[in-house]
Amino acid sequence: HLHTPVFHAQEDEKLEDVCKEIISQWAESCARSATKNKEDAEVLAIANLIEKQAQIVVKQKEVSQESRKRKEAKEAVLAQYANITDDEDEAEEEEQAFPPSGDKSLFKNTNVEEVLSRKKQQRDQAKEDSHKKKETDKMQREKDKLARQDRKDKEKKRTQKGERKR
């Protein structure tokens, strides 16, 4: 009978040790799989980022090709209009060099001259207004300076009177 309780105690200790060993191995296995899953998740995230960047680069190249085509078309249209306006400018210069004779000179277009004269008047008015503002600002600064000086003088007189009374 003495061996039975000791045997049960030894079995309980062995059973407890076995349970602890199983639990520790299970915990290690979980930790390994978690780090492996974490590493796999990081690898997947990096792969996704690389794919997205590759798609963005491809899209930018496509857009740049389209924008080049548009730009070329715009330049062609602008060049065409530039040629037309150059031709018109040359024609106007020729007309100015040789003004029309006869009744056509009575219908001279004065719109350009009016616009230029209005712009000149506006510039002159702006200059005049600016000059007036400078003068008024200068006068105001002088007035402020005199007022400050008067205040200082009055303060001096008050302090001198106070000192004399003492």
Tab-separated table of C-alpha atoms in Angstrom:
chain	number	residue	atom	x	y	z
A	1	HIS	CA	0.000	0.000	0.000
A	2	LEU	CA	2.876	2.363	0.501
A	3	HIS	CA	3.892	2.167	-3.132
A	4	THR	CA	0.494	3.051	-4.513
A	5	PRO	CA	0.274	6.646	-3.207
A	6	VAL	CA	3.884	7.298	-4.196
A	7	PHE	CA	3.233	5.799	-7.612
A	8	HIS	CA	0.184	8.034	-8.053
A	9	ALA	CA	2.209	11.052	-6.978
A	10	GLN	CA	4.892	10.209	-9.489
A	11	GLU	CA	2.275	9.700	-12.199
A	12	ASP	CA	0.671	13.042	-11.348
A	13	GLU	CA	4.061	14.765	-11.571
A	14	LYS	CA	4.817	13.050	-14.878
A	15	LEU	CA	1.378	13.939	-16.190
A	16	GLU	CA	1.831	17.536	-15.102
A	17	ASP	CA	5.292	17.662	-16.716
A	18	VAL	CA	3.893	16.195	-19.927
A	19	CYS	CA	1.059	18.761	-19.934
A	20	LYS	CA	3.524	21.591	-19.377
A	21	GLU	CA	5.726	20.290	-22.187
A	22	ILE	CA	2.738	20.050	-24.550
A	23	ILE	CA	1.603	23.569	-23.673
A	24	SER	CA	5.114	25.023	-24.111
A	25	GLN	CA	5.548	23.317	-27.500
A	26	TRP	CA	2.104	24.499	-28.558
A	27	ALA	CA	2.982	28.091	-27.534
A	28	GLU	CA	6.268	27.918	-29.478
A	29	SER	CA	4.447	26.562	-32.507
A	30	CYS	CA	1.901	29.382	-32.326
A	31	ALA	CA	4.679	31.953	-32.004
A	32	ARG	CA	6.523	30.485	-35.021
A	33	SER	CA	3.373	30.464	-37.140
A	34	ALA	CA	2.543	34.026	-36.042
A	35	THR	CA	5.982	35.294	-37.060
A	36	LYS	CA	5.735	33.315	-40.288
A	37	ASN	CA	2.286	34.823	-40.950
A	38	LYS	CA	3.657	38.245	-40.102
A	39	GLU	CA	6.574	37.770	-42.496
A	40	ASP	CA	4.184	36.477	-45.163
A	41	ALA	CA	1.933	39.498	-44.621
A	42	GLU	CA	4.914	41.835	-44.960
A	43	VAL	CA	6.021	40.088	-48.152
A	44	LEU	CA	2.469	40.335	-49.537
A	45	ALA	CA	2.244	44.023	-48.615
A	46	ILE	CA	5.563	44.753	-50.324
A	47	ALA	CA	4.475	42.789	-53.402
A	48	ASN	CA	1.199	44.748	-53.543
A	49	LEU	CA	3.057	48.060	-53.269
A	50	ILE	CA	5.420	47.068	-56.070
A	51	GLU	CA	2.469	46.083	-58.273
A	52	LYS	CA	0.706	49.379	-57.605
A	53	GLN	CA	3.844	51.362	-58.392
A	54	ALA	CA	4.337	49.425	-61.614
A	55	GLN	CA	0.738	50.197	-62.621
A	56	ILE	CA	1.222	53.884	-61.814
A	57	VAL	CA	4.393	54.051	-63.897
A	58	VAL	CA	2.637	52.403	-66.845
A	59	LYS	CA	-0.328	54.778	-66.567
A	60	GLN	CA	1.952	57.819	-66.459
A	61	LYS	CA	3.680	56.721	-69.636
A	62	GLU	CA	0.330	56.271	-71.363
A	63	VAL	CA	-0.836	59.684	-70.197
A	64	SER	CA	2.400	61.290	-71.276
A	65	GLN	CA	2.020	59.799	-74.775
A	66	GLU	CA	-1.527	61.158	-74.974
A	67	SER	CA	-0.403	64.538	-73.695
A	68	ARG	CA	2.410	64.583	-76.257
A	69	LYS	CA	-0.101	63.966	-79.037
A	70	ARG	CA	-2.326	66.753	-77.704
A	71	LYS	CA	0.637	69.064	-77.323
A	72	GLU	CA	1.770	68.372	-80.884
A	73	ALA	CA	-1.746	69.063	-82.168
A	74	LYS	CA	-1.912	72.328	-80.204
A	75	GLU	CA	1.481	73.396	-81.498
A	76	ALA	CA	0.421	72.617	-85.055
A	77	VAL	CA	-2.755	74.698	-84.682
A	78	LEU	CA	-0.862	77.554	-83.032
A	79	ALA	CA	1.793	77.468	-85.730
A	80	GLN	CA	-0.933	77.600	-88.364
A	81	TYR	CA	-2.557	80.611	-86.695
A	82	ALA	CA	0.837	82.240	-86.186
A	83	ASN	CA	1.447	82.006	-89.930
A	84	ILE	CA	-1.951	83.551	-90.624
A	85	THR	CA	-1.364	86.429	-88.204
A	86	ASP	CA	2.128	86.992	-89.607
A	87	ASP	CA	0.607	87.266	-93.070
A	88	GLU	CA	-2.014	89.701	-91.733
A	89	ASP	CA	0.660	91.782	-89.980
A	90	GLU	CA	2.641	92.020	-93.202
A	91	ALA	CA	-0.493	93.072	-95.079
A	92	GLU	CA	-1.241	95.747	-92.436
A	93	GLU	CA	2.316	97.064	-92.643
A	94	GLU	CA	2.000	97.331	-96.404
A	95	GLU	CA	-1.320	99.186	-96.017
A	96	GLN	CA	0.242	101.600	-93.545
A	97	ALA	CA	3.191	102.185	-95.833
A	98	PHE	CA	0.859	103.003	-98.711
A	99	PRO	CA	-2.324	104.534	-97.249
A	100	PRO	CA	-5.418	104.186	-99.413
A	101	SER	CA	-6.260	107.135	-101.542
A	102	GLY	CA	-9.612	108.729	-102.295
A	103	ASP	CA	-12.841	108.337	-100.334
A	104	LYS	CA	-11.667	105.280	-98.414
A	105	SER	CA	-9.392	107.450	-96.261
A	106	LEU	CA	-12.529	109.126	-94.825
A	107	PHE	CA	-13.481	105.857	-93.143
A	108	LYS	CA	-10.209	105.439	-91.254
A	109	ASN	CA	-10.419	103.165	-88.212
A	110	THR	CA	-9.652	105.271	-85.141
A	111	ASN	CA	-10.451	102.551	-82.624
A	112	VAL	CA	-6.793	101.667	-82.064
A	113	GLU	CA	-5.878	105.290	-81.472
A	114	GLU	CA	-8.754	105.713	-79.004
A	115	VAL	CA	-7.746	102.628	-77.056
A	116	LEU	CA	-4.126	103.756	-76.892
A	117	SER	CA	-5.103	107.252	-75.779
A	118	ARG	CA	-7.407	105.823	-73.066
A	119	LYS	CA	-4.617	103.613	-71.770
A	120	LYS	CA	-2.243	106.586	-71.727
A	121	GLN	CA	-4.814	108.663	-69.833
A	122	GLN	CA	-5.268	105.853	-67.315
A	123	ARG	CA	-1.512	105.603	-66.788
A	124	ASP	CA	-1.219	109.363	-66.382
A	125	GLN	CA	-4.133	109.392	-63.925
A	126	ALA	CA	-2.557	106.553	-61.936
A	127	LYS	CA	0.751	108.439	-61.790
A	128	GLU	CA	-1.014	111.597	-60.669
A	129	ASP	CA	-3.004	109.730	-58.010
A	130	SER	CA	0.160	108.067	-56.775
A	131	HIS	CA	1.934	111.417	-56.563
A	132	LYS	CA	-0.995	112.965	-54.639
A	133	LYS	CA	-1.048	110.036	-52.226
A	134	LYS	CA	2.685	110.379	-51.620
A	135	GLU	CA	2.246	114.080	-50.883
A	136	THR	CA	-0.673	113.522	-48.492
A	137	ASP	CA	1.239	110.738	-46.732
A	138	LYS	CA	4.245	113.018	-46.411
A	139	MET	CA	2.092	115.814	-44.957
A	140	GLN	CA	0.442	113.393	-42.537
A	141	ARG	CA	3.847	112.152	-41.360
A	142	GLU	CA	4.926	115.767	-40.775
A	143	LYS	CA	1.752	116.469	-38.775
A	144	ASP	CA	2.263	113.306	-36.718
A	145	LYS	CA	5.880	114.257	-36.096
A	146	LEU	CA	4.886	117.754	-34.918
A	147	ALA	CA	2.143	116.329	-32.692
A	148	ARG	CA	4.615	113.916	-31.080
A	149	GLN	CA	7.073	116.748	-30.540
A	150	ASP	CA	4.351	118.936	-28.964
A	151	ARG	CA	3.364	116.111	-26.612
A	152	LYS	CA	6.990	115.639	-25.600
A	153	ASP	CA	7.398	119.389	-24.963
A	154	LYS	CA	4.216	119.535	-22.856
A	155	GLU	CA	5.361	116.527	-20.853
A	156	LYS	CA	8.728	118.227	-20.258
A	157	LYS	CA	7.022	121.405	-19.030
A	158	ARG	CA	4.803	119.413	-16.657
A	159	THR	CA	7.748	117.559	-15.193
A	160	GLN	CA	9.741	120.803	-14.823
A	161	LYS	CA	6.819	122.466	-13.002
A	162	GLY	CA	6.537	119.449	-10.716
A	163	GLU	CA	10.238	119.625	-9.906
A	164	ARG	CA	10.077	123.390	-9.185
A	165	LYS	CA	7.210	122.899	-6.728
A	166	ARG	CA	9.233	120.397	-4.737
